[in-house]
PDB file of C-alpha atoms in Angstrom:
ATOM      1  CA  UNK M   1      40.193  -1.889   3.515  1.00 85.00           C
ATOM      2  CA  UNK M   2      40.305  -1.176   7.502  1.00 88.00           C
ATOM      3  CA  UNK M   3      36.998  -1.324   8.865  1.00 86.00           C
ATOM      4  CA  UNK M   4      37.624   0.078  12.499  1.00 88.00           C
ATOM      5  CA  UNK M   5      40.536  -1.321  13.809  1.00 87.00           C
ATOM      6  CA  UNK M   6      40.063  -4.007  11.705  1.00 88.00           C
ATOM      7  CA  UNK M   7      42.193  -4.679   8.651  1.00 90.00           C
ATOM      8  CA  UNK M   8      40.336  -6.430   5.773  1.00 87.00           C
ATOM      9  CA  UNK M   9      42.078  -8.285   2.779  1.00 85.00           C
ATOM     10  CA  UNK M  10      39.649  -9.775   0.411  1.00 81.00           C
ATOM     11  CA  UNK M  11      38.819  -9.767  -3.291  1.00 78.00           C
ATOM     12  CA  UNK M  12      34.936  -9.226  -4.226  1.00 80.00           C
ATOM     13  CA  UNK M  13      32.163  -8.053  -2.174  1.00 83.00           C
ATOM     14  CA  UNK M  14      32.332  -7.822   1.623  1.00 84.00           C
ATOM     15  CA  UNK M  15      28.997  -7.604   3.803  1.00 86.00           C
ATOM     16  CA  UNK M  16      28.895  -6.277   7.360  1.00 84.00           C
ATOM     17  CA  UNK M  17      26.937  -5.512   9.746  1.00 84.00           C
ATOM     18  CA  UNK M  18      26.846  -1.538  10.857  1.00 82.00           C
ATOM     19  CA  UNK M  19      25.707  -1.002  14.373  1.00 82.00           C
ATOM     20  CA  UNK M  20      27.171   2.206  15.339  1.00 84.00           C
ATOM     21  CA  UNK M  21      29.049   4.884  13.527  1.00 88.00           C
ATOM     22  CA  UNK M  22      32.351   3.755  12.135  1.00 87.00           C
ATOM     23  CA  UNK M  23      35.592   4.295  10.012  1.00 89.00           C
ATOM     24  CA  UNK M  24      36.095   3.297   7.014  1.00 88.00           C
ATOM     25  CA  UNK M  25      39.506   3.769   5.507  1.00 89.00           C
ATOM     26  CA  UNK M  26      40.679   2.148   1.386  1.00 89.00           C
ATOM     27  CA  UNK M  27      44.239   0.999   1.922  1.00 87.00           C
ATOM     28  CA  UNK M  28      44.413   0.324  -1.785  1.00 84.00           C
ATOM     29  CA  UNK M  29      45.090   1.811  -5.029  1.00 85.00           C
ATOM     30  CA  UNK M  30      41.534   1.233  -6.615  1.00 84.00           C
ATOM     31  CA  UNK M  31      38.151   2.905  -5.620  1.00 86.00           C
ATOM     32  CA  UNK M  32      36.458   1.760  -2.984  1.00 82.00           C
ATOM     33  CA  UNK M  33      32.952   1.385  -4.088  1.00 84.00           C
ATOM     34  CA  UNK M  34      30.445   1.891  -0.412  1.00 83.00           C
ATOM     35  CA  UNK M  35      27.261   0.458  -0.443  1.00 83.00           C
ATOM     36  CA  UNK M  36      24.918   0.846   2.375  1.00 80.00           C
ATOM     37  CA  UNK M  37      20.990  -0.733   3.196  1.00 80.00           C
ATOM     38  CA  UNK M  38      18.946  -0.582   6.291  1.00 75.00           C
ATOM     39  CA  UNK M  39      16.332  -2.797   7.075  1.00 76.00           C
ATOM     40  CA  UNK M  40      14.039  -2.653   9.585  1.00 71.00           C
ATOM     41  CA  UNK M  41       9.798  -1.858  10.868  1.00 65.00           C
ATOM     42  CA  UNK M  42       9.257   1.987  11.182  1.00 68.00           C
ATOM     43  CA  UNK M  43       8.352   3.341  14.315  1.00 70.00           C
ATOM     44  CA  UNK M  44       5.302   5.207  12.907  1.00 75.00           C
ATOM     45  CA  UNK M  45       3.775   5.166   9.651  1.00 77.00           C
ATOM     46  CA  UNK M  46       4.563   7.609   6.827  1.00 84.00           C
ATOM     47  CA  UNK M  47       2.579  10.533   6.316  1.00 91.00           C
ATOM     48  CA  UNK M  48      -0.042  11.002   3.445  1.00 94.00           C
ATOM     49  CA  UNK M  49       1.895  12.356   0.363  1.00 95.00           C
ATOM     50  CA  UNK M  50       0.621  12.482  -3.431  1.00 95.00           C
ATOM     51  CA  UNK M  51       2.853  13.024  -6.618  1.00 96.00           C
ATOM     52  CA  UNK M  52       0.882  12.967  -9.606  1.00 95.00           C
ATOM     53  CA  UNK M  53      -2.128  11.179  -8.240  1.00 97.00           C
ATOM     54  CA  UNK M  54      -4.561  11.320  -5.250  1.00 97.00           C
ATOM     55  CA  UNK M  55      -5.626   8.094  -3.756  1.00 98.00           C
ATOM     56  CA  UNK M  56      -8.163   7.740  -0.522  1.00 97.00           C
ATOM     57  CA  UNK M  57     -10.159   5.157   0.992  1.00 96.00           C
ATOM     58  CA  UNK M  58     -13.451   5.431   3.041  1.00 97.00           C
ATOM     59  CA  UNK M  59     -15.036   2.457   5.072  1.00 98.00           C
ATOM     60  CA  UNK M  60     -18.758   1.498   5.649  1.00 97.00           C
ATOM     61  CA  UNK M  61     -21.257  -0.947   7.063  1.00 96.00           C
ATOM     62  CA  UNK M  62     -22.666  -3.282   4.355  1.00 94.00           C
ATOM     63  CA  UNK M  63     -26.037  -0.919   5.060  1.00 95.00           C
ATOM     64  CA  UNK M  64     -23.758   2.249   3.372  1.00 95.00           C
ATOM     65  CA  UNK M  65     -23.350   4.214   6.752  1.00 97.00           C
ATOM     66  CA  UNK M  66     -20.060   5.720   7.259  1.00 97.00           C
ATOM     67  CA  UNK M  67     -18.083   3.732   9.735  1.00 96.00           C
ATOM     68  CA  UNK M  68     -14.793   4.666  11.613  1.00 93.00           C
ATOM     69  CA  UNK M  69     -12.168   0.740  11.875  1.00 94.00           C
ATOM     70  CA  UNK M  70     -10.746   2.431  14.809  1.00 95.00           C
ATOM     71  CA  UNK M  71     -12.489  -0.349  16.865  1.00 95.00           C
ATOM     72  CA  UNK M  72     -14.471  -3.379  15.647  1.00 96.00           C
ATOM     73  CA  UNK M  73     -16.032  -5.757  17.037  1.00 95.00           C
ATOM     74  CA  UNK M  74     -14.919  -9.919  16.271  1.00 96.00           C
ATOM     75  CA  UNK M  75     -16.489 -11.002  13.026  1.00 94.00           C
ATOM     76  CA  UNK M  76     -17.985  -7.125  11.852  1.00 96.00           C
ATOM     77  CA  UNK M  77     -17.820  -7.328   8.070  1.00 95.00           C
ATOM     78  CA  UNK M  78     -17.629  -3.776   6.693  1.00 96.00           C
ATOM     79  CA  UNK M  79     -16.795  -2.517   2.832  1.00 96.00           C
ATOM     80  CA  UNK M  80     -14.150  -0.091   1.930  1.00 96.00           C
ATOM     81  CA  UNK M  81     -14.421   2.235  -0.757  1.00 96.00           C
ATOM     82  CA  UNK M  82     -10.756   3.461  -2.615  1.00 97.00           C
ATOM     83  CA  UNK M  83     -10.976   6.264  -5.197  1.00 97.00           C
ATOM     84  CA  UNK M  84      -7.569   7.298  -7.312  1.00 97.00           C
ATOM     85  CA  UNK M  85      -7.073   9.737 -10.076  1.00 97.00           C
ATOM     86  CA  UNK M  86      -4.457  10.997 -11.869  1.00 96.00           C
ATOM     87  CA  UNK M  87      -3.243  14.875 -11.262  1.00 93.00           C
ATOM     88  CA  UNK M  88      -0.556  14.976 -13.811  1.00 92.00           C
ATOM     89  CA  UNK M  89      -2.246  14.858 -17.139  1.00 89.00           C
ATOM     90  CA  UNK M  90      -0.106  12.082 -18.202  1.00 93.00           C
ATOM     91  CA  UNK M  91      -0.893   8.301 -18.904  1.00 96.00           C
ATOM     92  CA  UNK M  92       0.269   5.607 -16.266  1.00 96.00           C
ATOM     93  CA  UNK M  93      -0.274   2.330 -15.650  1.00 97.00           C
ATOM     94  CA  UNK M  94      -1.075   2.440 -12.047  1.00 97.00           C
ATOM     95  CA  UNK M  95      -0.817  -0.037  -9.132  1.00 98.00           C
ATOM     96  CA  UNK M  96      -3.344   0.189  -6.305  1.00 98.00           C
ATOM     97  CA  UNK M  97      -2.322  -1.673  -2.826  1.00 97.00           C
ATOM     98  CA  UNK M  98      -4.075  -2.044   0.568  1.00 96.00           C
ATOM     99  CA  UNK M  99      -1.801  -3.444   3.172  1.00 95.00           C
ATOM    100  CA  UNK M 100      -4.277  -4.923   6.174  1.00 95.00           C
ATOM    101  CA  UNK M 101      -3.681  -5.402   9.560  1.00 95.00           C
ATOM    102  CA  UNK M 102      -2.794  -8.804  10.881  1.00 94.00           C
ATOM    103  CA  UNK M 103      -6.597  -8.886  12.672  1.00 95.00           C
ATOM    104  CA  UNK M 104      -8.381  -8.420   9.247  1.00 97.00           C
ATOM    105  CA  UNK M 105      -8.866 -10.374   6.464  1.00 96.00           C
ATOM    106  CA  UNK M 106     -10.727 -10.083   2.880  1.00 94.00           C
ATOM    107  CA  UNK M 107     -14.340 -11.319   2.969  1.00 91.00           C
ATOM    108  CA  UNK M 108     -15.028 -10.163  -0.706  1.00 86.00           C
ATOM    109  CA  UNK M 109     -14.265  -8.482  -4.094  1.00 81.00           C
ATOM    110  CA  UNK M 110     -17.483  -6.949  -5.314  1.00 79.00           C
ATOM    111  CA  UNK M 111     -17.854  -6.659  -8.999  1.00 68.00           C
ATOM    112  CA  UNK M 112     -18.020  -3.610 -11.097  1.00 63.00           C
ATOM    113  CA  UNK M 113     -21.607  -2.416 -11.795  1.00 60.00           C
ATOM    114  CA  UNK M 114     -24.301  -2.584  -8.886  1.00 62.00           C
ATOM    115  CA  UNK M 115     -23.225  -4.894  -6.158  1.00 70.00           C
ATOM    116  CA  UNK M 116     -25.524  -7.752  -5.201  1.00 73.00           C
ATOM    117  CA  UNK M 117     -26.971  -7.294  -1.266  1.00 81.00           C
ATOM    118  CA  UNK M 118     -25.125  -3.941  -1.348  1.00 88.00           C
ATOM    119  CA  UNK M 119     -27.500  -1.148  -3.288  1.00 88.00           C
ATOM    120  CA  UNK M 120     -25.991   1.827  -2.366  1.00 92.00           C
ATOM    121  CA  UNK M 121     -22.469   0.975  -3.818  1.00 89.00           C
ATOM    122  CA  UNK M 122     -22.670   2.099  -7.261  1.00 85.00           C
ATOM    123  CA  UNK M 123     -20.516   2.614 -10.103  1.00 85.00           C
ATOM    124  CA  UNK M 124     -17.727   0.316  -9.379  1.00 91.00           C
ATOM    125  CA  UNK M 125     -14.859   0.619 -11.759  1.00 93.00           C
ATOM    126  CA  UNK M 126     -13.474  -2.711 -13.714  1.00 91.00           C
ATOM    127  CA  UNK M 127      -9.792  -2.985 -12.733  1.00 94.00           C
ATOM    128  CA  UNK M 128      -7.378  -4.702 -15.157  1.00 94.00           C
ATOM    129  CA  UNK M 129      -5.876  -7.145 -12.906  1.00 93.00           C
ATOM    130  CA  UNK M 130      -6.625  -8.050  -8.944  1.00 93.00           C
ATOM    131  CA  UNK M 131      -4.403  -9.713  -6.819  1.00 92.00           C
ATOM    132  CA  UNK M 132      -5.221 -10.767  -3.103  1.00 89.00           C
ATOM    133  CA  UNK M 133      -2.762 -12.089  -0.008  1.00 89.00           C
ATOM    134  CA  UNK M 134      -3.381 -12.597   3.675  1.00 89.00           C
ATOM    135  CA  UNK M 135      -1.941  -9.334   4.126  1.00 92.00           C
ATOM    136  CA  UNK M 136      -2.891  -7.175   1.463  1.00 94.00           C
ATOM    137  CA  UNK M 137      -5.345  -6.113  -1.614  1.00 95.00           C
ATOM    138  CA  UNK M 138      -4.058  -5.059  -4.970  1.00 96.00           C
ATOM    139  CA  UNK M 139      -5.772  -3.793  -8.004  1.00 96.00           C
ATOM    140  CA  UNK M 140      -4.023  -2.303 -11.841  1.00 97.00           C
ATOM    141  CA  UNK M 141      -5.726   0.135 -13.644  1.00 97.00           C
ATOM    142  CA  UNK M 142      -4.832   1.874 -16.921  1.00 96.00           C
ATOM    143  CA  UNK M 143      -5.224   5.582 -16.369  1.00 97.00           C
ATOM    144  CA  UNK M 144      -4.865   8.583 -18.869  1.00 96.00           C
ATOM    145  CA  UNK M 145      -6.557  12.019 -18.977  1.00 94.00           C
ATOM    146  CA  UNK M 146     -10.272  11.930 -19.779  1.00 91.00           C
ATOM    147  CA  UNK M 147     -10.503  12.155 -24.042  1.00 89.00           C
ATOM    148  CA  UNK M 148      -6.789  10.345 -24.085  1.00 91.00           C
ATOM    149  CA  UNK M 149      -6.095   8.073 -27.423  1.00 90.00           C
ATOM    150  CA  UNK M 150      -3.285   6.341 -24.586  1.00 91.00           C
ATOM    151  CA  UNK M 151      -3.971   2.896 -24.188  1.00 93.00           C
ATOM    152  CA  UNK M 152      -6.090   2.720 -27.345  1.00 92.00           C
ATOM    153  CA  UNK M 153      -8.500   4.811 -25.544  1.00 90.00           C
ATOM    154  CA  UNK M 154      -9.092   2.558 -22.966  1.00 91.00           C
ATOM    155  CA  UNK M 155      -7.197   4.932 -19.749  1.00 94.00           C
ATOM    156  CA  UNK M 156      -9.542   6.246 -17.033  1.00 95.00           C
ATOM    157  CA  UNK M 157      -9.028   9.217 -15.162  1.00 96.00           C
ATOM    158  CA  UNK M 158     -10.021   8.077 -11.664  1.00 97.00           C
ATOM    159  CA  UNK M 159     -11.285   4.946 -10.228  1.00 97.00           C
ATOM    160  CA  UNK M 160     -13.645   3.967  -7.877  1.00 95.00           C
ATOM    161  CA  UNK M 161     -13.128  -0.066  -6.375  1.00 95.00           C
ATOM    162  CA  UNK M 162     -14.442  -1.333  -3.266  1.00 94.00           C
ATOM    163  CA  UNK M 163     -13.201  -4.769  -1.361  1.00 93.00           C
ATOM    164  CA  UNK M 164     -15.208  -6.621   1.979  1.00 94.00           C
ATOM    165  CA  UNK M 165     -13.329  -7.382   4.851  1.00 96.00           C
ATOM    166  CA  UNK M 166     -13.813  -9.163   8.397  1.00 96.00           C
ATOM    167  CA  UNK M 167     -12.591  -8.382  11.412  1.00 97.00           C
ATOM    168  CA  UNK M 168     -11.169 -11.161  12.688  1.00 96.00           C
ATOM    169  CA  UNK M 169      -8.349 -11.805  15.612  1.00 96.00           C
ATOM    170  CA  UNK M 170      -8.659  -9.239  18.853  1.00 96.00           C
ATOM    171  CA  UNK M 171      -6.185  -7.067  19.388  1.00 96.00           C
ATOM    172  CA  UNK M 172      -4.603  -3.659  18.679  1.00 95.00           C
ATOM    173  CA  UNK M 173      -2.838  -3.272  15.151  1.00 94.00           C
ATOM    174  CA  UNK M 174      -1.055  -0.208  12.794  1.00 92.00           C
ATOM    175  CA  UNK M 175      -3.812  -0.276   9.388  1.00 94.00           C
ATOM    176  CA  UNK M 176      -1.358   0.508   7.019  1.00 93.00           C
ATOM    177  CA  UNK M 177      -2.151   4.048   4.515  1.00 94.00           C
ATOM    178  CA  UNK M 178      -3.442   2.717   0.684  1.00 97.00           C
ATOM    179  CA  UNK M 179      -0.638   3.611  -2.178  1.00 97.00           C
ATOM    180  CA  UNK M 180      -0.906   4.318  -5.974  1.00 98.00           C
ATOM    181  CA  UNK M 181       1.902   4.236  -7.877  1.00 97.00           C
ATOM    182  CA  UNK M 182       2.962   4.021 -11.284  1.00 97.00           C
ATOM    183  CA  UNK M 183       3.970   0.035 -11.975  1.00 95.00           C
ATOM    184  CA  UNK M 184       7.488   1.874 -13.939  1.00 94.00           C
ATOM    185  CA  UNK M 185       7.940   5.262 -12.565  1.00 93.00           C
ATOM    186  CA  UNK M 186       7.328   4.598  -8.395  1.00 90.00           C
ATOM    187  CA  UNK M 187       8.241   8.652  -8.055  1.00 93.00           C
ATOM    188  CA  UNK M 188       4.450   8.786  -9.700  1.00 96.00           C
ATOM    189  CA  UNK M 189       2.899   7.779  -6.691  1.00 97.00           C
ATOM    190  CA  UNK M 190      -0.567   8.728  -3.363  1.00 97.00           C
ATOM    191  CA  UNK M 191       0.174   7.368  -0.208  1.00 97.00           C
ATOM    192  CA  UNK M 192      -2.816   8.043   2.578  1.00 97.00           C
ATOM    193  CA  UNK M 193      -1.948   8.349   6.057  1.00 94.00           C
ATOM    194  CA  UNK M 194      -1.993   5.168   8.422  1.00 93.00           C
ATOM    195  CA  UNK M 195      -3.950   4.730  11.573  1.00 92.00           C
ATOM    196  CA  UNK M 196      -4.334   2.530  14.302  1.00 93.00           C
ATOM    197  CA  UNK M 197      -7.557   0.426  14.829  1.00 95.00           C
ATOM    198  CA  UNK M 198      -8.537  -2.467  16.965  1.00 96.00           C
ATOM    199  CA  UNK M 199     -10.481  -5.960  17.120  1.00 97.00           C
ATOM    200  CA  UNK M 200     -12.804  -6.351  20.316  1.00 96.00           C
ATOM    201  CA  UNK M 201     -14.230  -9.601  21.375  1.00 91.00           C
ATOM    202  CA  UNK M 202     -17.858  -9.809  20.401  1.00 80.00           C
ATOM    203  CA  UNK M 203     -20.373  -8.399  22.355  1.00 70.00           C
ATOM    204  CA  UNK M 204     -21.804 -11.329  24.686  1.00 70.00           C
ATOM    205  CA  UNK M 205     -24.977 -12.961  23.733  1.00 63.00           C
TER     206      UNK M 205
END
């Protein structure tokens, strides 16, 4: 194979690094299989996009007013509310996932039901797993078409969840958007848009 100027003799696979645009030429008999991966942080986030499901997320003060993230003060706890359904009329076991910003963290999964301290959030959906990280929330649900005999009639159409979270570390940081996906078809999939939103200091006593 000549890579560039650069002759290469060697059985099995051969990794290099690809900087600019380049040459590749097969100076054998035998295909040349090409494999190439990029790695890297984008410089903006992706856009909101939904195939087969819808998937948004709304935040509030723990007294159930509205409340825009874009800036916080230190130590604000606040709730956010994420909805998904299904738009395809099929059944999917689905994957919800909240990235957070480094200045965040989780201060709480409320149960299903009615929430203890927090009237106003009602009819919370039981998902079939949870998973928490420093950096993100995820939650499986099994989700058919309402009257389904999928999942031994046990699929939901739409979903309504809710997680606490602090604002923690000042500073300016990319809130990543909230996917849904299905866990075996990822083309089944509601991605909402990112934003940015800050941490301020707390206001002085």
């Amino acid at each position: 194979m000549q890579w560039g100027q650069r002759t290469i003799q060697q059985t099995g696979p051969v990794v290099l690094p690809l900087r600019q645009a380049i040459n590749i030429r097969n100076l054998g008999s035998k295909a040349l299989t090409v494999a190439l991966s990029t790695t890297g942080i984008t410089s903006s986030p992706p856009p909101a996009a939904d195939q087969g499901m819808t998937v948004s997320q709304a935040f509030y003060s723990l007294s159930g007013k509205p409340l825009q993230p874009d800036s916080l003060p230190q130590n604000t706890v606040f709730v956010v509310v994420l909805k998904g359904s299904i738009s395809d009329n099929l059944p999917h076991r689905a994957l919800l996932n909240m990235g957070l910003p480094p200045g965040w963290e989780l201060a709480g999964d409320p149960s299903a039901g009615k929430v203890h301290g927090l009237p106003w959030l009602k009819n919370l959906s039981t998902p079939e797993a949870t998973a928490a990280t420093d950096d993100r929330y995820e939650a499986a649900f099994k989700m058919s078409p309402k009257d389904s005999q999928a999942f031994d009639g046990d699929g939901i159409p739409d979903f309504k969840t809710a997680i606490l979270l602090r604002a923690v570390t000042p500073g300016h940081y990319l809130l990543p958007g909230v996917t849904l996906s299905d866990m075996f078809h990822p083309s089944i999939f509601a991605r909402s848009a990112g934003r940015k939103v800050s941490v301020t200091a707390p206001p002085a006593s």
